[in-house]
Tab-separated table of C-alpha atoms in Angstrom:
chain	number	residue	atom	x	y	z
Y	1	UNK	CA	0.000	0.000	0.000
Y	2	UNK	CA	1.293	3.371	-0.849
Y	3	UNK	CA	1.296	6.068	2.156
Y	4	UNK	CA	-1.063	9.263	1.918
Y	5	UNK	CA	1.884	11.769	2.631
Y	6	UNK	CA	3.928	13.459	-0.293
Y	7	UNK	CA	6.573	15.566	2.132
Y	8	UNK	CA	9.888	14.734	1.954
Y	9	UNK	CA	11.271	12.614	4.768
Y	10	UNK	CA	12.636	13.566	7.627
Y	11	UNK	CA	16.513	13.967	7.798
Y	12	UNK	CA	16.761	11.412	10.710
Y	13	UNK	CA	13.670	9.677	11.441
Y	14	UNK	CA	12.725	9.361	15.123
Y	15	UNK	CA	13.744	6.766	17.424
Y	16	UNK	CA	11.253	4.303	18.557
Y	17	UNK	CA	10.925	4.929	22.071
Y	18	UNK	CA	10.146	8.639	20.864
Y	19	UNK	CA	7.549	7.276	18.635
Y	20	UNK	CA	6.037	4.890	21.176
Y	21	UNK	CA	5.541	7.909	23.476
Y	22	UNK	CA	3.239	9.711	21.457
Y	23	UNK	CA	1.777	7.059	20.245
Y	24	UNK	CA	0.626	6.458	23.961
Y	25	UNK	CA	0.253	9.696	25.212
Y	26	UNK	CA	-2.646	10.404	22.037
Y	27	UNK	CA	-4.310	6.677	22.577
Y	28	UNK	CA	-4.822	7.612	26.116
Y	29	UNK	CA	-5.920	11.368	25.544
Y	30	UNK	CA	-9.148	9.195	23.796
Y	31	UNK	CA	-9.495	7.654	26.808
Y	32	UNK	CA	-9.295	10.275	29.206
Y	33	UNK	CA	-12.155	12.204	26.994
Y	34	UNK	CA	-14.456	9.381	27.474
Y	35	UNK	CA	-14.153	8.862	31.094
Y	36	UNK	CA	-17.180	11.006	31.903
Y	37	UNK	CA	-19.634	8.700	29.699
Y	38	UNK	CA	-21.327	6.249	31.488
Y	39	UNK	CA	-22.115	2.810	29.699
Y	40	UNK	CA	-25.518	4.058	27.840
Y	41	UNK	CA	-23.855	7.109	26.412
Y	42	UNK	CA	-21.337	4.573	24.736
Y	43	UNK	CA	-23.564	3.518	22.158
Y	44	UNK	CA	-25.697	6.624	21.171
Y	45	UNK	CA	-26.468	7.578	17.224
Y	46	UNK	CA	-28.881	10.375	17.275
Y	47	UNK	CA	-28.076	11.455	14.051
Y	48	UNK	CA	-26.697	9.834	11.023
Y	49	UNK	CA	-23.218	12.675	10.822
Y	50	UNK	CA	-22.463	11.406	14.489
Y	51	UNK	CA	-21.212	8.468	15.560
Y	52	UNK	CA	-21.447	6.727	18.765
Y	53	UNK	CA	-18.312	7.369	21.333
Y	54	UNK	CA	-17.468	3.749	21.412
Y	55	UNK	CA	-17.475	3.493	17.604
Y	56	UNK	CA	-14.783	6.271	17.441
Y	57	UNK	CA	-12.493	4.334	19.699
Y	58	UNK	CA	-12.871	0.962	17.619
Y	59	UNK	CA	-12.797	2.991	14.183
Y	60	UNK	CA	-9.291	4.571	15.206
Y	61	UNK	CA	-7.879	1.170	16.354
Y	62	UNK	CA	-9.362	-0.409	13.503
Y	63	UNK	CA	-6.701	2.167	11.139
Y	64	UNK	CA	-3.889	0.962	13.362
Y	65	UNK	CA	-4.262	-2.883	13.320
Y	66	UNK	CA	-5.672	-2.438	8.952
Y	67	UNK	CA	-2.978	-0.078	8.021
Y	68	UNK	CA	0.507	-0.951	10.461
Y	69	UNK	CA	0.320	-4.189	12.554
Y	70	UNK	CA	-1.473	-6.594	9.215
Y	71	UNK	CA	1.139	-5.023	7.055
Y	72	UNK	CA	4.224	-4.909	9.164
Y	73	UNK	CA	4.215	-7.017	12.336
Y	74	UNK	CA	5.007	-10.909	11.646
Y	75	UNK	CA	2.481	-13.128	13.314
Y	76	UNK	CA	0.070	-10.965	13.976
Y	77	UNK	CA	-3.441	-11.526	14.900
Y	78	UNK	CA	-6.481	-9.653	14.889
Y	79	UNK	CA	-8.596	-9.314	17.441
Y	80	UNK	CA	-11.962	-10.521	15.779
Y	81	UNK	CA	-12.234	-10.781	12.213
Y	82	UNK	CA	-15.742	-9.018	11.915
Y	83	UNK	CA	-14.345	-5.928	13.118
Y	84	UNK	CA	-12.521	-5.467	9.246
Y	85	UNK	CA	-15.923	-4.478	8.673
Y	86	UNK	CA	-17.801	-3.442	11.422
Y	87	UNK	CA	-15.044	-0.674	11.835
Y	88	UNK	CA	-13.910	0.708	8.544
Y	89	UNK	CA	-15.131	3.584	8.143
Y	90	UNK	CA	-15.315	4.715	4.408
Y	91	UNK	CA	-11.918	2.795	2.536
Y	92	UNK	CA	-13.562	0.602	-0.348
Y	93	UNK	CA	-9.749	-0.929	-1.309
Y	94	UNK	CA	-10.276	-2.681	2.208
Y	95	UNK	CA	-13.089	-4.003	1.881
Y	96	UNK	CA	-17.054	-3.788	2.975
Y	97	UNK	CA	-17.884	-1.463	5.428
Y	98	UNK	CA	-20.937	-1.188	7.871
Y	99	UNK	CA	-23.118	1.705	6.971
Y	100	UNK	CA	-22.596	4.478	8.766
Y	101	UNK	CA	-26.437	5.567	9.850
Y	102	UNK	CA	-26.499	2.120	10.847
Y	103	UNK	CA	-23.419	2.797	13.657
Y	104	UNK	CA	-25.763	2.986	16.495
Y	105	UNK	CA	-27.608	-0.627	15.919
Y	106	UNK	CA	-24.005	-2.121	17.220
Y	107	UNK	CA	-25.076	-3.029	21.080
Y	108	UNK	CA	-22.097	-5.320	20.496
Y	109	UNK	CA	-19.836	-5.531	20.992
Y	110	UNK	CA	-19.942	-4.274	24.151
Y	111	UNK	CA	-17.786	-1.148	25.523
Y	112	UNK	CA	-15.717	-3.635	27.446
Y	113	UNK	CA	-14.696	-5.639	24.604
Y	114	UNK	CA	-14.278	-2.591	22.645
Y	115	UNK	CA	-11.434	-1.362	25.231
Y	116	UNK	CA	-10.273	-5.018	24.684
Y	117	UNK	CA	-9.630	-4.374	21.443
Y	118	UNK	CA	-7.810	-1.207	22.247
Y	119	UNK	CA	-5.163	-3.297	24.530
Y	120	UNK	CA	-4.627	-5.672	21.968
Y	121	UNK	CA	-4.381	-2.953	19.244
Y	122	UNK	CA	-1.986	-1.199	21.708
Y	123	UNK	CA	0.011	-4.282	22.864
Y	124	UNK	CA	0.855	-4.977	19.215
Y	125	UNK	CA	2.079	-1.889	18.754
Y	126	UNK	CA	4.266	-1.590	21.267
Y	127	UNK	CA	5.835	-5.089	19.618
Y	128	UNK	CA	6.105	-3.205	16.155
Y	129	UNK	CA	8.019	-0.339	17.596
Y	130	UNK	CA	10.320	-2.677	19.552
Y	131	UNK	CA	10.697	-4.844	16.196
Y	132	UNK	CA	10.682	-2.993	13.248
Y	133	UNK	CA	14.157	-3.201	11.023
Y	134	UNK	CA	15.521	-0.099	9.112
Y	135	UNK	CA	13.383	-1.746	6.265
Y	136	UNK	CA	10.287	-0.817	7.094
Y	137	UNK	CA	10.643	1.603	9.809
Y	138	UNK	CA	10.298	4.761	7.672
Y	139	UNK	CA	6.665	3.386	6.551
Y	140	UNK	CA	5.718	2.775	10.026
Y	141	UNK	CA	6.459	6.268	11.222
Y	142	UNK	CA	5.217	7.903	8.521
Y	143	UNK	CA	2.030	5.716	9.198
Y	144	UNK	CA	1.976	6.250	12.790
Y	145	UNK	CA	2.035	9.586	12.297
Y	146	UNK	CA	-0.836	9.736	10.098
Y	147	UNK	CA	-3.040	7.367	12.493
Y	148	UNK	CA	-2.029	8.979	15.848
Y	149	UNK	CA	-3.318	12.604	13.977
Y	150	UNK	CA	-5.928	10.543	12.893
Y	151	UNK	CA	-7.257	9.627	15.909
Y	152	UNK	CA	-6.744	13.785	17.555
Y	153	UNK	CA	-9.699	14.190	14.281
Y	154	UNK	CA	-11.407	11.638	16.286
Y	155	UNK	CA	-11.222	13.014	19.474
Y	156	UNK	CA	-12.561	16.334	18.397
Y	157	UNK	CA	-15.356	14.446	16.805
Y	158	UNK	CA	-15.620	12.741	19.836
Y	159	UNK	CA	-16.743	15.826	21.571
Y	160	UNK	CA	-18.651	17.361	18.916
Y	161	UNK	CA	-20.479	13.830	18.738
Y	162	UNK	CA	-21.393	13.769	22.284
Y	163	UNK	CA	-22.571	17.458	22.229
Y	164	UNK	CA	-25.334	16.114	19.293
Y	165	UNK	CA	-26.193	13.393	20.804
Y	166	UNK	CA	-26.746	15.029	24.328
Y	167	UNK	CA	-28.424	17.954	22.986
Y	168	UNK	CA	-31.438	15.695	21.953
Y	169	UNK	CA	-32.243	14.819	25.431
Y	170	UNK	CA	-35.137	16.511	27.139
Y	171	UNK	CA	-32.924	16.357	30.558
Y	172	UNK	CA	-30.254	17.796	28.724
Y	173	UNK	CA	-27.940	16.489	30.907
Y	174	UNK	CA	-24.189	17.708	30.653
Y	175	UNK	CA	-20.479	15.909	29.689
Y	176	UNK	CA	-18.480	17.699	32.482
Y	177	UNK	CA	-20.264	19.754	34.941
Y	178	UNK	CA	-16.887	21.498	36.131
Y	179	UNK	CA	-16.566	23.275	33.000
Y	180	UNK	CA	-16.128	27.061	33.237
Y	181	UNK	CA	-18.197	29.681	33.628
Y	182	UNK	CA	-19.656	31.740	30.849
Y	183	UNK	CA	-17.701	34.932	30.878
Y	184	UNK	CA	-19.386	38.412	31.254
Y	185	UNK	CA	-16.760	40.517	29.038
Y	186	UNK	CA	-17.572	42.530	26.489
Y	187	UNK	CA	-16.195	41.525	23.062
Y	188	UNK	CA	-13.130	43.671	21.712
Y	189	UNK	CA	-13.937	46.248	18.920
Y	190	UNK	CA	-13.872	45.125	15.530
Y	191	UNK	CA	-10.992	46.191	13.662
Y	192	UNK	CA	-9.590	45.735	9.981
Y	193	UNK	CA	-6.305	44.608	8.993
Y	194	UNK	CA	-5.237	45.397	5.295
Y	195	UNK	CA	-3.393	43.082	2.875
Y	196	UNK	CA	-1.451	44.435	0.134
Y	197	UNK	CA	-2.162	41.143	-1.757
Y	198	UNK	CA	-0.227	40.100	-4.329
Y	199	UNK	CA	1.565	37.079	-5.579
Y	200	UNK	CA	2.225	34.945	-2.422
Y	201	UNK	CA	3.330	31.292	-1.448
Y	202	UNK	CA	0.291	28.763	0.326
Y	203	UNK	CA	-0.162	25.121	1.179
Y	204	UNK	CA	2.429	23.118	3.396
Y	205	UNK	CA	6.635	22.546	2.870
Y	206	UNK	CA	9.260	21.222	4.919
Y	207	UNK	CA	9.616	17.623	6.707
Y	208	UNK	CA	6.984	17.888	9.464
Y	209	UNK	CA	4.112	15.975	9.187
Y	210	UNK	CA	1.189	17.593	7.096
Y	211	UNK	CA	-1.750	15.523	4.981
Y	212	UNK	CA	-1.551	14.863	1.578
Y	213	UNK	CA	-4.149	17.653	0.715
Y	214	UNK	CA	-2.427	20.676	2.233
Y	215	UNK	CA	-0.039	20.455	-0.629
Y	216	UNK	CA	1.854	21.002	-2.683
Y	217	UNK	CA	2.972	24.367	-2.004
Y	218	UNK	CA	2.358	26.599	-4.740
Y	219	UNK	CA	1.628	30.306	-5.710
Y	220	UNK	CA	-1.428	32.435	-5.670
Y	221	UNK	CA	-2.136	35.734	-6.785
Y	222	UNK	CA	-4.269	37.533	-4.083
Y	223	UNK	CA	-6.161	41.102	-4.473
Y	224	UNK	CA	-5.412	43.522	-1.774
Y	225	UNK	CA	-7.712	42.367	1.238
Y	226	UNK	CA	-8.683	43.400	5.262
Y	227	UNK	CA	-8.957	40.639	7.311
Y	228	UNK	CA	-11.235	40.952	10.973
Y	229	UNK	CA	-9.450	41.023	13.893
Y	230	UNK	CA	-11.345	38.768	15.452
Y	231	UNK	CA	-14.402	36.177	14.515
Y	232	UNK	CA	-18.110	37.414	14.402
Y	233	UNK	CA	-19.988	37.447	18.444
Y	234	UNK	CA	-22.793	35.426	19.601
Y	235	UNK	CA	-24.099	39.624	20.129
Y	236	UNK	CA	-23.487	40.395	16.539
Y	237	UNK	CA	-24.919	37.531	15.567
Y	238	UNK	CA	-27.864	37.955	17.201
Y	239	UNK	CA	-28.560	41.089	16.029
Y	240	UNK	CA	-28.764	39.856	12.269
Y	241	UNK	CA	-31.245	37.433	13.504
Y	242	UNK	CA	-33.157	40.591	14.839
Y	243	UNK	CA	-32.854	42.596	11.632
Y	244	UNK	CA	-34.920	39.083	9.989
Y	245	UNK	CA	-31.592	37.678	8.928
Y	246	UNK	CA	-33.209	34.241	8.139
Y	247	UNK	CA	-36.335	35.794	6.498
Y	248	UNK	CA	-34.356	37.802	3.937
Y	249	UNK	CA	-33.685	36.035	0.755
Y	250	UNK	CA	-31.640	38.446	-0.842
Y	251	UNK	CA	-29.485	37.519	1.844
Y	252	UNK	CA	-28.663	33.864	1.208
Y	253	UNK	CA	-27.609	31.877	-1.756
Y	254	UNK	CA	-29.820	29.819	-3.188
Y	255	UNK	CA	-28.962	26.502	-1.693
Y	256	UNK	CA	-28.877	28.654	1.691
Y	257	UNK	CA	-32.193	29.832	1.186
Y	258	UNK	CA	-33.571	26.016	0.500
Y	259	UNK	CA	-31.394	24.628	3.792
Y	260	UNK	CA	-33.214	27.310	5.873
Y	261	UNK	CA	-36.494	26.250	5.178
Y	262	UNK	CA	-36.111	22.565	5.056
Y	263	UNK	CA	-34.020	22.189	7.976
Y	264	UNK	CA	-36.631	24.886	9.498
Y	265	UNK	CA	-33.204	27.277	11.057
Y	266	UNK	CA	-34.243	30.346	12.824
Y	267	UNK	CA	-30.851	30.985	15.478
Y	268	UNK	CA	-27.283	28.890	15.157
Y	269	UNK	CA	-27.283	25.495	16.476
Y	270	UNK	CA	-27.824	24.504	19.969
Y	271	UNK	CA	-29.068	28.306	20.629
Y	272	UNK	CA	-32.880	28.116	22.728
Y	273	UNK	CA	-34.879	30.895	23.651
Y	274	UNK	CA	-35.897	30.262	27.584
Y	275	UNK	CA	-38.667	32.999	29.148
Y	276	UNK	CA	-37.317	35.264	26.913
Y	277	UNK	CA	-33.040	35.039	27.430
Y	278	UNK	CA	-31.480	33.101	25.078
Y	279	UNK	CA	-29.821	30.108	26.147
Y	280	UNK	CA	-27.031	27.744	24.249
Y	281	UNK	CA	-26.645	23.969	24.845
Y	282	UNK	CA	-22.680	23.172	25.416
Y	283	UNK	CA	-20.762	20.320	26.547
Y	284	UNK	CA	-21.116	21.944	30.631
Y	285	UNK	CA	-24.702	21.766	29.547
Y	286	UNK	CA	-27.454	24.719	28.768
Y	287	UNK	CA	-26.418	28.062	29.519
Y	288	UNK	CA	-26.770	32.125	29.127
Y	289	UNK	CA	-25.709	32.602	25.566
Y	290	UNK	CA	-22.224	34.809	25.937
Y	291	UNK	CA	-22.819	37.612	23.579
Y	292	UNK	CA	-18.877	38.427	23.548
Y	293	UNK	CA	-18.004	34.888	22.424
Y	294	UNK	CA	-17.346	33.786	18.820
Y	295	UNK	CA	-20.727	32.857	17.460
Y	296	UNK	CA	-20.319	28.375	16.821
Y	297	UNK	CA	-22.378	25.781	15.065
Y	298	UNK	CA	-23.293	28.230	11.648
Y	299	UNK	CA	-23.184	26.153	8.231
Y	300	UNK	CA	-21.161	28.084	5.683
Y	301	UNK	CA	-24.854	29.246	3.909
Y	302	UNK	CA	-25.168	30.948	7.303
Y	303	UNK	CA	-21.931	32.644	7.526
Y	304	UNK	CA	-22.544	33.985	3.946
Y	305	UNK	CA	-25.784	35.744	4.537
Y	306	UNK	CA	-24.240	37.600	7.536
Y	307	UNK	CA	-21.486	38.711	5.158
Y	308	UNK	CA	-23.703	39.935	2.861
Y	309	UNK	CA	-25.656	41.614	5.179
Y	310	UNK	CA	-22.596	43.283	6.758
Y	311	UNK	CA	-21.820	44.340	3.306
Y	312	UNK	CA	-18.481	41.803	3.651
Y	313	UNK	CA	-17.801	38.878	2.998
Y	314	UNK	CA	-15.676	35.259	4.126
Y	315	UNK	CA	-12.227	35.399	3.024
Y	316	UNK	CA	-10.952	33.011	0.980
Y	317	UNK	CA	-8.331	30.024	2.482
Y	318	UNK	CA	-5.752	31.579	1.062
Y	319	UNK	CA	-6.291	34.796	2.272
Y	320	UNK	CA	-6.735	33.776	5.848
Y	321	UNK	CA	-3.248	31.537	5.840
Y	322	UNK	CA	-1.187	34.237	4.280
Y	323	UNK	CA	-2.777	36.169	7.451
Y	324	UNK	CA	-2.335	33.182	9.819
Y	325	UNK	CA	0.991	32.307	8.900
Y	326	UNK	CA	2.936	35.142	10.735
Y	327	UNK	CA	1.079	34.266	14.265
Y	328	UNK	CA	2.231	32.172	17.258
Y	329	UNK	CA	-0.155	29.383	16.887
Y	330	UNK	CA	-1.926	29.367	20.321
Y	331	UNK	CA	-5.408	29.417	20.904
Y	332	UNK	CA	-8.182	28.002	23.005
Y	333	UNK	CA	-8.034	24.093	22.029
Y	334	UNK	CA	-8.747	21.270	23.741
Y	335	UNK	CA	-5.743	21.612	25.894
Y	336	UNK	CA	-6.898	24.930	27.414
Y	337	UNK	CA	-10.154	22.464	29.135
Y	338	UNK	CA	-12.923	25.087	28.050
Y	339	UNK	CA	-14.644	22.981	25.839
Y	340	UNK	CA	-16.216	26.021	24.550
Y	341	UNK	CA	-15.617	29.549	22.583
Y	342	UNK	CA	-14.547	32.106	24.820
Y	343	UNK	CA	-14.190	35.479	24.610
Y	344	UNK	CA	-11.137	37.001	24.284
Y	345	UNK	CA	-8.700	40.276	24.431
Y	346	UNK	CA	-5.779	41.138	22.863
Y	347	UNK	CA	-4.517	43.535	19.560
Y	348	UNK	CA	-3.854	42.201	16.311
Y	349	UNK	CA	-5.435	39.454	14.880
Y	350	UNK	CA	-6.883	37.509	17.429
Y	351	UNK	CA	-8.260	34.051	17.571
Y	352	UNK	CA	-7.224	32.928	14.497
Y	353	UNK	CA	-6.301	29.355	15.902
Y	354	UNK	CA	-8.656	27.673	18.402
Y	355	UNK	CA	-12.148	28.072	19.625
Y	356	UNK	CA	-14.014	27.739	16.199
Y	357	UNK	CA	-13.372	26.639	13.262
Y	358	UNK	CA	-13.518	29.827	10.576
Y	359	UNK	CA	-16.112	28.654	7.628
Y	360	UNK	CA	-13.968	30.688	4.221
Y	361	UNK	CA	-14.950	30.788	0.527
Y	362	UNK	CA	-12.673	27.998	-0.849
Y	363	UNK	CA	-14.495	24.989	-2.260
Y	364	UNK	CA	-12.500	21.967	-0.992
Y	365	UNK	CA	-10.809	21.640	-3.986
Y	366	UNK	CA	-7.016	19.981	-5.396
Y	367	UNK	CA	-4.203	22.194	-5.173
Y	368	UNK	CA	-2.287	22.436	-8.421
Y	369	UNK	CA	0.373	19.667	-8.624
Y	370	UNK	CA	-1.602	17.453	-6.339
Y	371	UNK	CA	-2.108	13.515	-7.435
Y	372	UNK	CA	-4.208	11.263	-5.005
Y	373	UNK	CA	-2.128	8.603	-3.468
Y	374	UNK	CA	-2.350	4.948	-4.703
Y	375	UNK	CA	-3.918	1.949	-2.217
Y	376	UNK	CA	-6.433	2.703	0.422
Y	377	UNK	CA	-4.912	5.683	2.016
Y	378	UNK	CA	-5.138	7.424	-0.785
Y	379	UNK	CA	-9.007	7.503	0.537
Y	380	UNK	CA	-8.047	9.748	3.031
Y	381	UNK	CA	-8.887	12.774	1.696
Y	382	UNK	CA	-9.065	12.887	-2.244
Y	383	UNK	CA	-11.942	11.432	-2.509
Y	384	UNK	CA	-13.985	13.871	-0.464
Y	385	UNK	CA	-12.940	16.888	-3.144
Y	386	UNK	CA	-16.568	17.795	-4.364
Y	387	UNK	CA	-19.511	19.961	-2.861
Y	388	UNK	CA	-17.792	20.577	0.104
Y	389	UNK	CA	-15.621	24.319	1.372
Y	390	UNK	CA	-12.862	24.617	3.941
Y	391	UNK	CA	-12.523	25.640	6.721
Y	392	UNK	CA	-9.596	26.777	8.975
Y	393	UNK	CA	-7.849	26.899	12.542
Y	394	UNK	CA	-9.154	24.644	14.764
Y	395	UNK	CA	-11.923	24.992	17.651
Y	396	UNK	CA	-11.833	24.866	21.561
Y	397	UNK	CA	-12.123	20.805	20.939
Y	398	UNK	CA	-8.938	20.432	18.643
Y	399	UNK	CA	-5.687	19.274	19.921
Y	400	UNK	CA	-3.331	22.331	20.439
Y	401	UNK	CA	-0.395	20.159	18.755
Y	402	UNK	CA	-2.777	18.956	15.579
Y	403	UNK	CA	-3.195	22.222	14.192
Y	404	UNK	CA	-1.498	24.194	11.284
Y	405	UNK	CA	-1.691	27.130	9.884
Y	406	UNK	CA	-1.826	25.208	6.583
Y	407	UNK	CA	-4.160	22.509	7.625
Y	408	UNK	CA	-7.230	22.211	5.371
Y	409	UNK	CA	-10.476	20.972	7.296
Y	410	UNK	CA	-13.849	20.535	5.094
Y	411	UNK	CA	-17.462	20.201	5.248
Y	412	UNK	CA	-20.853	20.023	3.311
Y	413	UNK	CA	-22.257	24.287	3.448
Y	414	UNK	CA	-25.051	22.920	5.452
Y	415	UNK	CA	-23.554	21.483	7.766
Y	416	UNK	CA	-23.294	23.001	11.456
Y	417	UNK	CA	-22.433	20.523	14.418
Y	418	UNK	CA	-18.977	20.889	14.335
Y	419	UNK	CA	-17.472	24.479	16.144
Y	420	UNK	CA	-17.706	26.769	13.155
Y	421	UNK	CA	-17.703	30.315	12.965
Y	422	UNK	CA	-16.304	32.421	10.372
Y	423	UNK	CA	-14.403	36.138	10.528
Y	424	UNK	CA	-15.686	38.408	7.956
Y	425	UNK	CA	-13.009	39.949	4.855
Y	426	UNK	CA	-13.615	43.049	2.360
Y	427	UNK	CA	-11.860	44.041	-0.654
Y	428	UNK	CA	-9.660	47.211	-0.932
């Protein structure tokens, strides 16, 4: 099988103690997240884009036994042979795969046996690092690398997951109840930042790990551009809702227009109105909606029509990691334990990395140059290149250490349960 990555190797590759540290320290970050579930949360589908936590941790272990310890480690065995299936997610050179609105009819295997699998998964790789001959130890840690980031996808889904499924209950009950506070700032003044544009360098380069689809590095020609300092407010937000935002269809684009009315939208995701106060759903449970946070949970349709009503618009990827790329990556991630967009103070650009995702006007597309790996992981992200627009910089549930400024993330324009927001962009 050829590997998904196209960056050059690394001078000297890492040893495998250093590789079997990660390895463990991301396995049991998964682990750690899912310590607050109790058994019946393990197996919950409420909606056919989420899966059920315990699927997750099986899918990611499933990529580790299918794509390192079959390949590479002499004498393996797997754990059950049903799980080829049951687990795969979408890779059609491996085989069949169990539908995926069909994740939550899997009562078993239980969550026990699914942690049993995890042990074995993990016990056999600890024997590959230990055993692996200059042969094939470049294709291991290029592989390893790839799983361990992703399973941090996985974890983020994890949370974003649990937050659907939660939100459906009537006792709305929450993941961690020692999460903090809402905060009762005000936001920081919007503020422009010009771009002289011009003919500039994007996508990834260099020898540290990166996906196949943030390359290859290449020029672009950019028009002179402002950037926002910081990503649209819950408070601004709400007051496009006021002015009939979601009644206006000059406002929307056409497939916008459609999603409002047949997914019935009136507010972003997770927002209720409760005697009047507006409430949002979050992973501490429901609370007052923070008005100085970054707005979350808007499909890319929704982001537009604000634009257009602020008489802006969404910048386009390119725009936003020419910006991007001369900040300290740091941010509200996972790390930080918020679980939630917070609101925030500073000059510059701020909040470019962490607490939402920022929706931009790039179809999910092929740079130039780029060729879709052969074999399975070649799956990994090629295929997905139609109907779909990017998105950048990582939310309050993304690992701190997964993100890059040149990392591509995409969804469907309608779709809204991961963190997204969006900063707005003008011409000059």
């Amino acid at each position: 099988m050829n590997d998904i990555l196209r960056a050059p190797a690394a001078p000297q590759l890492p040893a495998p103690d250093v590789i079997a540290r990660d390895y463990a320290r991301v396995r049991g970050a998964s682990e750690t997240l899912c310590r607050p579930l109790i058994t019946e949360d393990f197996g919950l589908q409420t909606a056919e884009f989420a899966s059920p936590p315990k699927w997750h941790l099986a899918h990611v272990s499933w990529f580790f036994e299918t794509f390192l310890l079959e390949p590479f480690l002499p004498g393996y065995t797997v754990f059950h042979p049903a799980f080829k299936s049951l687990f795969n997610s979408y890779y059609e050179q491996v085989g069949h795969y169990h539908p995926r609105p069909d994740r939550g009819f899997l009562s078993r295997p239980s969550v026990e046996e699914v942690y049993a699998y995890r042990a074995h998964v993990d016990e056999g790789m600890r024997a590959l690092f230990a055993r692996s001959g200059e042969d094939c130890w470049p294709a291991v840690v290029q592989r390893t690398r790839i799983g361990l980031n992703h399973e941090q996808q996985h974890q983020e889904l994890l949370l974003t997951d649990i937050k659907q499924h939660f939100s459906v209950n009537p006792l709305r009950p929450a993941y961690r109840t020692d999460l903090a506070p809402v905060s009762t700032g005000q936001a920081i003044p919007l503020q422009w930042f010009p771009h002289e544009g011009g003919l500039v360098r994007a996508g990834h380069e260099g020898n540290s790990f990166a996906y196949d689809n943030e390359g290859p590095r290449h020029q672009v020609f950019l028009n002179a551009f402002a950037l926002a300092n910081r990503p649209v407010t819950n408070g601004e937000y709400l007051e496009f809702m006021e002015a009939g935002g979601y009644k206006e269809p000059a406002l929307w684009l056409s497939d916008g227009w459609s999603a409002v009315h047949r997914l019935g939208w009136t507010s972003p995701r997770y927002w209720e109105r409760h005697e009047g106060t507006w409430m949002e759903f979050t992973l501490g449970g429901l609370r007052p909606l923070d008005l100085a946070a970054p707005v979350s949970h808007v499909s890319h349709f929704e982001a537009d029509a604000f634009a257009t009503w602020a008489e802006a618009r969404l910048p386009t990827e390119f725009e936003w990691e020419v910006a991007a790329s001369a900040l300290v990556l740091e941010g509200n991630f996972v790390d930080s334990d918020r679980l939630q967009p917070q609101a925030t103070s500073g000059e510059g650009l701020v909040q470019m990395f962490g607490d939402v995702w920022e929706h931009t006007a790039s179809a999910y597309l092929a740079y130039p140059g780029y060729r879709q790996a052969a074999g399975a992981l070649g799956e990994y992200n090629g295929k997905f290149m139609s109907g779909q627009m990017v998105l950048r910089g990582g939310s309050c549930v993304s690992p701190a250490d997964h993100i890059r400024a040149t990392y591509r993330n995409f969804f469907y324009p309608h779709e809204r349960w991961q963190f997204q927001g969006f900063r707005l962009a003008r011409d000059l």
